[in-house]
Amino acid sequence: MKLLRIYFRVLALLGREGRLAWALAVANLALASAMFVEPILFGRIVDTLANAHPRVSQIAWRDLMLLVGAWVSFGIFIIVCSTLVALHADRLAHRQYQVVRTMFFEHVLQLPLSYYTGSHSGRLVKVMITGTNTLWALWLSFFREHFASIISLIVLLPLTLFINWRYGLLLILLCTVFGVVIALVVRKVEQLQSTVEGHYTEEVLRAQIPVLSWWAVTTVITRTSTTLTMLSILVLGVWFYLRGQTSVGEIVMFMSFATLLIGKLDQAVHFANEIVMDAPRLAEFFDVLDTEPAVRDRADAMDPGHMRGLVEFKDVSFSYDGKRPAVADLSFTALPGETVALVGATGAGKSTALALLHRAFDPQSGTVSIDGMDIRALTLAGVRRNIGVVFQEALLFNRSLAENLRVGKPDATEEELRAACERAQILDVIERLPQGFDTNAGERGRLFSGGERQRLSIARALLKDPPILILDEATSALDALTETRIQAALTEVMKGRTTFVIAHRLATVRNADRILVFESGRIVESGPFDELIEVGGHFAELARSQFMVAGPIKNRQQRAAGQPAET
């Protein structure tokens, strides 16, 4: 059954909490057994009292006290065990809730870009929140109620046959009928509920009402079953008693069994209700989780630790659609501490090349290596820990400045925060704030200007202290005055790091050690700024279009060919 498969998968997500889960399972078994023994002891007490003479003998009194003591002991055990199970089930559910939410978020970050063309980010956040909240509730209810109910019904119910086979058969028959009827109702509700998820606004209520009506039927069935079961045992018990085939204690015992088992069946109905109502949300959650990520760790992937920053591309090619290459046959080397600029028209392949470096994708051919190691043989976390990225649009979360800065280094001290912000030329702004580093940045950092957000992003990169830095159009959207401050901060952050700069404004890459000129996914020119200008090729044309070359490039080309320049 689809619902049970989903539920088993919910339990499989407990992962490393498996040991505690097994302990809770054993505790639930003990709890169900104690609940089963309680009615037996109570029935024996009633029989002892019924058979005792007006003057209770010392032996009968001792037996009675032993039975009462055992009954009280089992009652205390049930209270203590239930409390411990509830406490540890709650802790397990909360801990694993955080683990699965983190796992889901990291999984989503690894999905291919093609996945996001048909999936809105808001929907993915909704799926994550509703899915993990549902998992938490199911884990909690399973260990608090469901498992004990399942044990009671599947294992302990047949044991009633050994106590009194007549009553036992009656209980099994009534519970079976009840279970079949409820299963039919659940199947009907499951079909109806799946249609509810596809409706919006007022249509939801119209589609949901039939589902609610069927659940109302289950409530009636449950109460009817309780009444019929109790009445059947009472009537049958009186008839057996008159024939000398049972005792008053057995009648009381099996009425207690009936109350217990019907209660467990009632819990089973609520369990079925939960699963049916939650199944569409869980199915959506698992659908996202089952989507294959574009990049994942190999089984033998190793953590590289802190790296030097020697980056090499060897014959690297990659295509998004398998038809037109985004980059083709890229080969270049960036030495530790070197600054390499990537320039070219939009869509030329600059961002794709650096996306391959921090493993947003893996190349379809060729290799990208850091310090001589193919990055596909390294863990994703290990590679990305060694790479810092400053984007054109600084991303800040709706959290305190300290939490935003510690994204790349969670254990950073306040002294380290201050040092990084000072180097990024943002410390003076933070110190003027009443709450300092505890100030909330607001949604997407809206409480700060564009230049301030960018400097905070640079401070975050400084705090992470990666050997490799990627600056993706980090200053293109800023005014001239702000850009001057940002450039000073970037100069500071680039010191001693292998830095890749993506830029359209060529003035920002004049001091790069080497410039790679991209066109149609290939590197068409490579060299320092002045050398590329002198060559008079594609880069020189770009420079001329941005008024960075004093004379016509054509004259330089003519002089290089030994021809007289035009006047």
Coordinates of C-alpha atoms in Angstrom, one line a residue, residues 2-565:
K2 CA 1.3 3.4 -1.0
L3 CA 0.6 5.0 2.4
L4 CA 2.6 2.3 4.2
R5 CA 5.5 2.7 1.8
I6 CA 5.6 6.4 2.6
Y7 CA 5.4 5.7 6.3
F8 CA 8.2 3.3 6.2
R9 CA 10.3 5.8 4.4
V10 CA 9.5 8.4 7.1
L11 CA 10.9 6.0 9.6
A12 CA 14.0 5.3 7.5
L13 CA 14.9 9.0 7.6
L14 CA 15.7 8.6 11.3
G15 CA 19.2 7.7 10.2
R16 CA 21.8 8.0 12.9
E17 CA 19.1 8.2 15.6
G18 CA 18.5 4.5 14.9
R19 CA 19.9 3.3 18.2
L20 CA 17.6 5.5 20.2
A21 CA 14.7 4.5 17.9
W22 CA 15.3 0.8 18.6
A23 CA 15.4 1.6 22.4
L24 CA 12.1 3.4 22.1
A25 CA 10.7 0.5 20.1
V26 CA 11.7 -1.9 22.9
A27 CA 10.2 0.5 25.5
N28 CA 7.0 0.5 23.5
L29 CA 6.9 -3.3 23.5
A30 CA 7.3 -3.3 27.2
L31 CA 4.6 -0.6 27.6
A32 CA 2.2 -2.6 25.4
S33 CA 2.9 -5.8 27.4
A34 CA 2.3 -4.0 30.7
M35 CA -1.0 -2.6 29.4
F36 CA -1.9 -6.1 28.4
V37 CA -1.1 -7.6 31.8
E38 CA -3.1 -4.9 33.7
P39 CA -6.5 -6.3 32.8
I40 CA -5.4 -9.8 33.6
L41 CA -4.4 -8.8 37.1
F42 CA -7.6 -6.8 37.6
G43 CA -9.6 -9.8 36.6
R44 CA -7.8 -12.0 39.0
I45 CA -8.4 -9.5 41.8
V46 CA -12.1 -9.5 41.1
D47 CA -12.2 -13.3 41.1
T48 CA -10.3 -13.4 44.4
L49 CA -12.8 -11.0 46.0
A50 CA -15.8 -12.8 44.5
N51 CA -14.6 -16.2 45.8
A52 CA -13.5 -15.0 49.2
H53 CA -15.6 -15.9 52.3
P54 CA -16.9 -13.1 54.5
R55 CA -14.0 -13.7 56.8
V56 CA -11.0 -13.6 54.4
S57 CA -8.4 -16.2 55.3
Q58 CA -4.8 -15.1 55.8
I59 CA -3.7 -17.0 52.6
A60 CA -6.5 -15.3 50.6
W61 CA -5.6 -11.9 52.0
R62 CA -1.9 -12.4 51.1
D63 CA -2.9 -13.5 47.6
L64 CA -5.1 -10.5 47.2
M65 CA -2.4 -8.1 48.4
L66 CA 0.1 -9.7 46.0
L67 CA -2.3 -9.2 43.1
V68 CA -3.1 -5.6 44.1
G69 CA 0.6 -4.9 44.6
A70 CA 1.5 -6.3 41.1
W71 CA -1.4 -4.3 39.6
V72 CA -0.2 -1.1 41.2
S73 CA 3.4 -1.8 40.2
F74 CA 2.4 -2.3 36.5
G75 CA 0.4 0.9 36.7
I76 CA 3.4 2.8 38.0
F77 CA 5.6 1.2 35.4
I78 CA 3.2 2.3 32.6
I79 CA 3.2 5.9 33.9
V80 CA 7.0 6.1 34.2
C81 CA 7.7 4.3 30.9
S82 CA 5.1 6.4 29.0
T83 CA 6.8 9.6 30.4
L84 CA 10.3 8.4 29.4
V85 CA 9.1 7.4 25.9
A86 CA 7.3 10.7 25.4
L87 CA 10.4 12.7 26.6
H88 CA 13.0 10.8 24.4
A89 CA 10.6 10.6 21.4
D90 CA 10.3 14.4 21.5
R91 CA 14.1 14.9 21.7
L92 CA 14.6 12.4 18.8
A93 CA 12.0 14.1 16.6
H94 CA 13.4 17.5 17.2
R95 CA 17.1 16.5 16.6
Q96 CA 16.3 14.6 13.4
Y97 CA 14.0 17.4 12.2
Q98 CA 17.0 19.7 12.1
V99 CA 19.2 17.1 10.4
V100 CA 16.6 16.3 7.6
R101 CA 15.9 20.0 7.0
T102 CA 19.6 20.7 6.6
M103 CA 20.0 17.6 4.3
F104 CA 17.0 18.8 2.2
F105 CA 18.4 22.3 1.9
E106 CA 21.9 21.0 0.9
H107 CA 20.3 18.6 -1.6
V108 CA 18.3 21.4 -3.3
L109 CA 21.5 23.5 -3.6
Q110 CA 23.1 20.6 -5.6
L111 CA 20.2 20.2 -8.1
P112 CA 20.9 21.1 -11.7
L113 CA 19.9 24.6 -13.0
S114 CA 17.4 22.9 -15.4
Y115 CA 15.4 21.8 -12.4
Y116 CA 14.7 25.4 -11.4
T117 CA 13.2 26.3 -14.8
G118 CA 10.1 24.4 -13.7
S119 CA 10.3 24.8 -9.9
H120 CA 9.9 28.2 -8.1
S121 CA 12.2 28.7 -5.1
G122 CA 9.2 29.7 -3.0
R123 CA 7.6 26.4 -3.7
L124 CA 10.8 24.5 -2.7
V125 CA 10.9 26.5 0.6
K126 CA 7.3 25.6 1.2
V127 CA 8.0 21.9 0.5
M128 CA 10.9 21.9 2.9
I129 CA 9.0 23.5 5.7
T130 CA 5.8 21.5 5.4
G131 CA 7.6 18.3 4.7
T132 CA 10.0 18.5 7.7
N133 CA 7.1 19.7 10.0
T134 CA 5.1 16.7 8.9
L135 CA 8.0 14.3 9.5
W136 CA 8.5 15.7 13.0
A137 CA 4.8 15.1 13.9
L138 CA 4.9 11.6 12.5
W139 CA 8.1 10.6 14.3
L140 CA 6.7 11.9 17.5
S141 CA 3.3 10.2 17.2
F142 CA 4.9 6.9 16.1
F143 CA 7.0 6.5 19.2
R144 CA 4.4 7.9 21.6
E145 CA 1.3 6.1 20.3
H146 CA 1.4 4.3 17.0
F147 CA 4.1 1.6 17.6
A148 CA 2.5 0.6 21.0
S149 CA -0.9 0.4 19.2
I150 CA 0.5 -1.8 16.4
I151 CA 2.2 -4.2 18.9
S152 CA -1.0 -4.4 20.9
L153 CA -3.1 -5.3 17.9
I154 CA -0.8 -7.6 16.0
V155 CA 1.0 -9.4 18.8
L156 CA -1.0 -9.2 22.0
L157 CA -4.5 -9.5 20.6
P158 CA -3.9 -13.2 19.5
L159 CA -2.6 -13.9 23.1
T160 CA -6.2 -13.4 24.4
L161 CA -7.0 -16.8 22.8
F162 CA -4.7 -18.5 25.5
I163 CA -6.6 -16.8 28.3
N164 CA -10.1 -17.6 27.1
W165 CA -10.5 -18.7 23.5
R166 CA -14.2 -17.8 23.4
Y167 CA -13.7 -14.1 24.3
G168 CA -10.5 -14.1 22.3
L169 CA -12.3 -15.1 19.1
L170 CA -15.0 -12.6 19.7
L171 CA -12.4 -9.8 20.1
I172 CA -10.4 -10.8 17.1
L173 CA -13.6 -11.1 15.0
L174 CA -14.9 -7.6 16.0
C175 CA -11.4 -6.0 15.6
T176 CA -11.1 -7.6 12.1
V177 CA -14.5 -6.3 11.0
F178 CA -13.6 -2.9 12.3
G179 CA -10.2 -2.9 10.6
V180 CA -11.7 -4.0 7.2
V181 CA -14.3 -1.2 7.3
I182 CA -11.8 1.4 8.3
A183 CA -9.4 0.2 5.5
L184 CA -12.1 0.7 3.0
V185 CA -12.9 4.2 4.3
V186 CA -9.2 5.1 4.3
R187 CA -8.8 3.9 0.7
K188 CA -11.8 6.1 -0.3
V189 CA -10.4 9.1 1.6
E190 CA -7.0 8.6 0.0
Q191 CA -8.4 8.9 -3.4
L192 CA -10.4 12.0 -2.6
Q193 CA -7.6 13.7 -0.7
S194 CA -5.2 13.4 -3.6
T195 CA -7.6 15.6 -5.7
V196 CA -7.9 18.2 -2.9
E197 CA -4.2 19.2 -3.3
G198 CA -4.8 20.3 -6.9
H199 CA -7.4 22.9 -6.0
Y200 CA -7.1 26.5 -5.0
T201 CA -9.2 29.0 -2.9
E202 CA -12.9 28.3 -2.7
E203 CA -12.5 25.0 -4.7
V204 CA -10.4 23.5 -1.9
L205 CA -13.4 23.6 0.5
R206 CA -15.7 22.0 -2.1
A207 CA -13.2 19.2 -2.6
Q208 CA -12.4 18.8 1.1
I209 CA -16.0 18.4 2.3
P210 CA -16.4 14.8 1.0
V211 CA -13.1 13.8 2.8
L212 CA -14.4 15.3 6.0
S213 CA -17.7 13.5 5.6
W214 CA -15.9 10.1 5.3
W215 CA -13.8 10.8 8.4
A216 CA -17.0 11.6 10.3
V217 CA -18.2 8.1 9.2
T218 CA -15.1 6.6 10.8
T219 CA -15.8 8.4 14.1
V220 CA -19.3 6.8 14.1
I221 CA -17.9 3.4 13.2
T222 CA -15.4 3.6 16.0
R223 CA -18.0 4.5 18.6
T224 CA -20.4 1.9 17.3
S225 CA -17.6 -0.7 17.5
T226 CA -16.8 0.2 21.1
T227 CA -20.4 -0.1 22.1
L228 CA -21.0 -3.3 20.2
T229 CA -17.9 -4.9 21.5
M230 CA -18.6 -4.1 25.2
L231 CA -22.2 -5.2 24.8
S232 CA -21.2 -8.5 23.0
I233 CA -18.7 -9.4 25.8
L234 CA -21.2 -8.6 28.5
V235 CA -24.1 -10.6 26.9
L236 CA -21.8 -13.5 26.0
G237 CA -20.1 -13.3 29.4
V238 CA -23.5 -13.6 31.3
W239 CA -24.5 -16.5 29.1
F240 CA -21.1 -18.3 29.8
Y241 CA -21.3 -17.5 33.5
L242 CA -24.8 -19.0 33.8
R243 CA -23.4 -22.1 32.1
G244 CA -20.4 -22.2 34.5
Q245 CA -17.9 -21.6 31.6
T246 CA -16.5 -18.3 32.9
S247 CA -16.0 -16.2 36.0
V248 CA -16.9 -12.6 36.9
G249 CA -13.2 -11.8 36.8
E250 CA -12.8 -13.0 33.2
I251 CA -15.9 -10.9 32.2
V252 CA -14.3 -7.8 33.8
M253 CA -10.9 -8.8 32.3
F254 CA -12.2 -9.0 28.7
M255 CA -14.2 -5.9 29.0
S256 CA -11.0 -4.2 30.0
F257 CA -9.3 -5.8 27.0
A258 CA -12.0 -4.6 24.8
T259 CA -11.7 -1.0 26.1
L260 CA -7.9 -1.2 25.6
L261 CA -8.0 -2.6 22.1
I262 CA -10.8 -0.4 20.9
G263 CA -8.7 2.5 22.2
K264 CA -5.7 1.2 20.2
L265 CA -7.9 0.9 17.1
D266 CA -9.1 4.4 17.6
Q267 CA -5.5 5.5 17.7
A268 CA -5.0 3.5 14.5
V269 CA -7.8 5.4 12.9
H270 CA -6.1 8.7 13.8
F271 CA -2.9 7.3 12.5
A272 CA -4.6 6.5 9.2
N273 CA -6.1 10.0 9.1
E274 CA -2.7 11.5 9.7
I275 CA -1.1 9.5 6.9
V276 CA -3.8 10.2 4.4
M277 CA -3.8 13.9 5.1
D278 CA -0.1 14.2 5.1
A279 CA 0.7 11.8 2.2
P280 CA 0.5 14.4 -0.6
R281 CA 2.9 16.7 1.3
L282 CA 5.3 13.9 2.0
A283 CA 5.1 12.6 -1.6
E284 CA 6.1 16.1 -2.8
F285 CA 8.9 16.2 -0.3
F286 CA 10.3 12.9 -1.3
D287 CA 9.9 13.8 -5.0
V288 CA 12.3 16.7 -4.5
L289 CA 14.6 14.5 -2.4
D290 CA 14.7 11.8 -5.1
T291 CA 15.7 14.3 -7.8
E292 CA 19.3 13.4 -8.9
P293 CA 21.7 16.3 -8.1
A294 CA 24.0 17.4 -10.9
V295 CA 27.0 17.1 -8.6
R296 CA 27.6 14.8 -5.7
D297 CA 30.5 13.4 -3.6
R298 CA 32.1 10.2 -4.8
A299 CA 32.1 7.3 -2.4
D300 CA 35.9 7.7 -2.0
A301 CA 35.9 11.6 -2.1
M302 CA 38.5 13.1 0.3
D303 CA 38.6 16.3 2.2
P304 CA 41.6 18.3 0.9
G305 CA 42.0 20.5 4.0
H306 CA 43.4 24.0 3.4
M307 CA 44.8 24.4 -0.1
R308 CA 47.4 26.6 -1.7
G309 CA 45.3 27.8 -4.7
L310 CA 47.0 26.4 -7.8
V311 CA 44.1 26.1 -10.3
E312 CA 44.4 24.3 -13.6
F313 CA 41.8 23.8 -16.4
K314 CA 42.8 21.1 -19.0
D315 CA 40.7 20.7 -22.2
V316 CA 37.5 21.5 -20.2
S317 CA 34.2 21.4 -22.1
F318 CA 30.6 21.8 -20.8
S319 CA 27.2 22.2 -22.3
Y320 CA 23.9 22.9 -20.6
D321 CA 21.7 21.4 -23.3
G322 CA 24.0 18.8 -24.8
K323 CA 23.9 20.7 -28.1
R324 CA 25.6 24.1 -27.9
P325 CA 28.8 24.2 -25.7
A326 CA 28.8 26.8 -23.0
V327 CA 32.6 26.4 -22.7
A328 CA 34.8 24.4 -25.0
D329 CA 38.4 23.1 -24.7
L330 CA 39.4 25.5 -21.9
S331 CA 43.0 25.2 -20.8
F332 CA 44.7 27.7 -18.5
T333 CA 46.6 27.8 -15.2
A334 CA 46.3 30.3 -12.3
L335 CA 49.3 30.3 -9.9
P336 CA 48.8 30.7 -6.2
G337 CA 48.4 34.4 -5.4
E338 CA 47.8 35.3 -9.1
T339 CA 44.9 37.5 -10.3
V340 CA 43.2 36.3 -13.5
A341 CA 40.5 38.4 -15.1
L342 CA 37.8 36.9 -17.4
V343 CA 36.3 39.3 -19.9
G344 CA 34.0 39.0 -22.9
A345 CA 30.4 39.5 -24.0
T346 CA 27.5 38.2 -22.0
G347 CA 27.1 34.5 -22.6
A348 CA 30.7 34.1 -23.7
G349 CA 31.3 31.4 -20.9
K350 CA 33.0 33.4 -18.1
S351 CA 30.6 32.5 -15.3
T352 CA 30.2 29.0 -16.5
A353 CA 34.0 28.4 -16.3
L354 CA 34.1 29.6 -12.7
A355 CA 30.9 27.7 -11.9
L356 CA 32.9 24.6 -12.9
L357 CA 35.7 25.6 -10.5
H358 CA 33.4 25.6 -7.4
R359 CA 31.5 22.6 -8.8
A360 CA 28.1 24.1 -9.5
F361 CA 28.5 21.6 -12.4
D362 CA 31.1 19.0 -13.4
P363 CA 32.7 19.2 -16.9
Q364 CA 31.6 16.7 -19.5
S365 CA 35.2 16.4 -20.7
G366 CA 38.6 17.5 -19.4
T367 CA 39.6 18.2 -15.8
V368 CA 39.6 21.0 -13.3
S369 CA 42.2 20.6 -10.6
I370 CA 43.3 22.5 -7.5
D371 CA 46.8 21.9 -6.2
G372 CA 47.2 19.0 -8.8
M373 CA 44.0 17.2 -7.5
D374 CA 41.0 16.7 -9.7
I375 CA 38.2 18.4 -7.8
R376 CA 35.8 15.6 -8.6
A377 CA 37.9 13.4 -6.3
L378 CA 37.4 15.9 -3.5
T379 CA 34.4 16.5 -1.3
L380 CA 32.1 19.3 -2.3
A381 CA 32.3 20.8 1.2
G382 CA 36.1 20.6 1.1
V383 CA 36.3 22.4 -2.3
R384 CA 33.8 25.1 -1.5
R385 CA 35.5 25.7 1.9
N386 CA 38.6 26.8 -0.1
I387 CA 36.7 29.1 -2.4
G388 CA 35.1 32.5 -1.6
V389 CA 32.7 34.2 -3.9
V390 CA 31.7 37.9 -4.0
F391 CA 28.7 38.4 -6.3
Q392 CA 27.4 41.5 -8.1
E393 CA 24.4 41.4 -5.8
A394 CA 25.4 40.8 -2.2
L395 CA 23.2 38.2 -0.5
L396 CA 22.4 38.9 3.1
F397 CA 19.9 36.9 5.3
N398 CA 17.3 38.3 7.6
R399 CA 19.6 37.6 10.6
S400 CA 22.1 39.6 12.6
L401 CA 25.2 41.0 11.0
A402 CA 27.3 38.6 13.1
E403 CA 25.3 35.6 11.8
N404 CA 25.6 36.8 8.2
L405 CA 29.4 37.2 8.5
R406 CA 29.8 33.8 10.1
V407 CA 28.3 31.9 7.2
G408 CA 31.7 30.9 6.0
K409 CA 33.3 30.5 9.5
P410 CA 30.7 29.7 12.2
D411 CA 33.2 29.7 15.0
A412 CA 34.7 33.2 14.3
T413 CA 35.3 35.4 17.3
E414 CA 34.1 39.0 17.6
E415 CA 37.7 40.1 17.3
E416 CA 37.9 38.3 14.0
L417 CA 34.6 39.9 12.9
R418 CA 36.0 43.3 13.7
A419 CA 39.3 42.7 11.9
A420 CA 37.5 41.5 8.7
C421 CA 35.1 44.4 8.7
E422 CA 37.9 46.9 9.2
R423 CA 39.8 45.5 6.2
A424 CA 36.5 45.6 4.2
Q425 CA 36.0 49.3 5.2
I426 CA 32.6 48.6 6.8
L427 CA 33.5 48.6 10.5
D428 CA 32.8 52.3 10.9
V429 CA 29.3 51.8 9.7
I430 CA 28.6 48.9 12.1
E431 CA 30.0 50.8 15.1
R432 CA 27.6 53.6 14.5
L433 CA 24.7 51.2 14.9
P434 CA 23.1 51.0 18.4
Q435 CA 23.2 47.2 18.4
G436 CA 26.5 46.8 16.5
F437 CA 27.0 43.3 15.2
D438 CA 23.6 42.2 16.7
T439 CA 21.8 44.5 14.2
N440 CA 19.4 42.6 12.0
A441 CA 20.2 43.0 8.3
G442 CA 16.6 42.8 7.2
E443 CA 15.1 40.9 4.3
R444 CA 17.9 40.5 1.7
G445 CA 19.9 43.1 3.6
R446 CA 17.4 45.9 2.8
L447 CA 18.4 48.0 5.8
F448 CA 21.8 48.7 4.2
S449 CA 22.8 50.4 1.0
G450 CA 24.1 48.6 -2.0
G451 CA 27.7 49.6 -1.2
E452 CA 27.4 48.6 2.5
R453 CA 25.9 45.2 1.5
Q454 CA 28.8 44.7 -0.9
R455 CA 31.4 45.5 1.8
L456 CA 29.7 43.2 4.2
S457 CA 29.9 40.5 1.6
I458 CA 33.6 41.2 1.2
A459 CA 34.1 41.1 5.0
R460 CA 32.4 37.7 4.9
A461 CA 34.9 36.5 2.3
L462 CA 37.8 37.9 4.4
L463 CA 36.6 36.1 7.5
K464 CA 36.4 32.8 5.6
D465 CA 40.0 33.4 4.5
P466 CA 39.9 31.1 1.4
P467 CA 43.0 30.6 -0.8
I468 CA 40.8 31.1 -3.9
L469 CA 38.5 34.0 -4.5
I470 CA 36.0 34.7 -7.2
L471 CA 34.8 38.2 -7.8
D472 CA 31.7 38.1 -10.1
E473 CA 31.0 41.7 -11.3
A474 CA 31.5 42.8 -7.7
T475 CA 31.4 46.6 -8.5
S476 CA 29.4 47.0 -11.7
A477 CA 26.2 48.2 -10.1
L478 CA 27.8 50.9 -7.8
D479 CA 28.3 54.6 -8.2
A480 CA 31.8 55.9 -8.7
L481 CA 32.4 57.0 -5.1
T482 CA 31.2 53.7 -3.6
E483 CA 33.1 51.8 -6.3
T484 CA 36.3 53.5 -5.2
R485 CA 35.8 52.3 -1.6
I486 CA 34.8 48.8 -2.8
Q487 CA 37.9 48.6 -5.0
A488 CA 40.1 49.5 -2.0
A489 CA 38.4 46.7 0.0
L490 CA 38.8 44.2 -2.8
T491 CA 42.5 45.1 -3.1
E492 CA 42.8 44.1 0.5
V493 CA 40.9 40.9 0.2
M494 CA 42.8 39.8 -2.9
K495 CA 46.2 39.9 -1.2
G496 CA 47.9 36.5 -1.3
R497 CA 45.0 34.7 -2.9
T498 CA 44.4 33.2 -6.3
T499 CA 41.7 35.6 -7.6
F500 CA 39.4 35.3 -10.5
V501 CA 37.7 38.5 -11.6
I502 CA 34.7 38.5 -14.0
A503 CA 34.2 42.0 -15.3
H504 CA 32.6 43.9 -18.2
R505 CA 34.2 47.2 -17.3
L506 CA 37.8 46.7 -18.3
A507 CA 39.0 49.5 -16.0
T508 CA 38.5 47.2 -13.1
V509 CA 40.9 44.6 -14.5
R510 CA 43.8 46.8 -15.6
N511 CA 46.0 45.5 -12.9
A512 CA 45.3 41.8 -13.3
D513 CA 48.3 39.6 -13.8
R514 CA 46.6 37.9 -16.8
I515 CA 43.4 38.5 -18.7
L516 CA 41.5 35.7 -20.5
V517 CA 39.3 36.9 -23.3
F518 CA 36.2 34.7 -23.9
E519 CA 34.2 34.4 -27.1
S520 CA 31.6 31.7 -27.8
G521 CA 32.8 29.6 -24.9
R522 CA 36.5 29.6 -25.9
I523 CA 39.6 31.6 -24.8
V524 CA 40.6 33.6 -27.9
E525 CA 43.2 35.8 -26.2
S526 CA 45.4 35.7 -23.1
G527 CA 47.9 38.0 -21.6
P528 CA 48.5 41.2 -19.5
F529 CA 46.4 44.3 -20.2
D530 CA 49.0 46.4 -22.1
E531 CA 50.1 43.4 -24.1
L532 CA 46.6 42.6 -25.3
I533 CA 46.1 46.3 -26.2
E534 CA 49.2 46.2 -28.3
V535 CA 48.1 43.0 -30.1
G536 CA 45.1 44.9 -31.4
G537 CA 42.7 42.0 -31.3
H538 CA 39.4 41.3 -29.7
F539 CA 40.3 42.7 -26.3
A540 CA 41.6 45.9 -27.9
E541 CA 38.3 46.3 -29.6
L542 CA 36.5 46.0 -26.3
A543 CA 38.9 48.6 -24.8
R544 CA 38.2 51.0 -27.6
S545 CA 34.5 50.6 -27.2
Q546 CA 34.9 51.7 -23.6
F547 CA 37.1 54.6 -24.5
M548 CA 40.2 53.1 -22.9
V549 CA 42.4 53.3 -26.0
A550 CA 43.6 56.7 -27.2
G551 CA 44.1 56.1 -30.9
P552 CA 42.3 53.9 -33.5
I553 CA 43.2 50.3 -33.2
K554 CA 43.4 50.0 -37.0
N555 CA 46.5 52.3 -37.0
R556 CA 48.3 50.0 -34.5
Q557 CA 47.5 47.0 -36.7
Q558 CA 48.8 48.8 -39.7
R559 CA 52.0 49.8 -38.0
A560 CA 52.5 46.3 -36.7
A561 CA 52.2 45.1 -40.4
G562 CA 54.8 47.7 -41.5
Q563 CA 52.2 49.8 -43.3
P564 CA 51.9 53.6 -43.0
A565 CA 49.1 54.7 -40.6

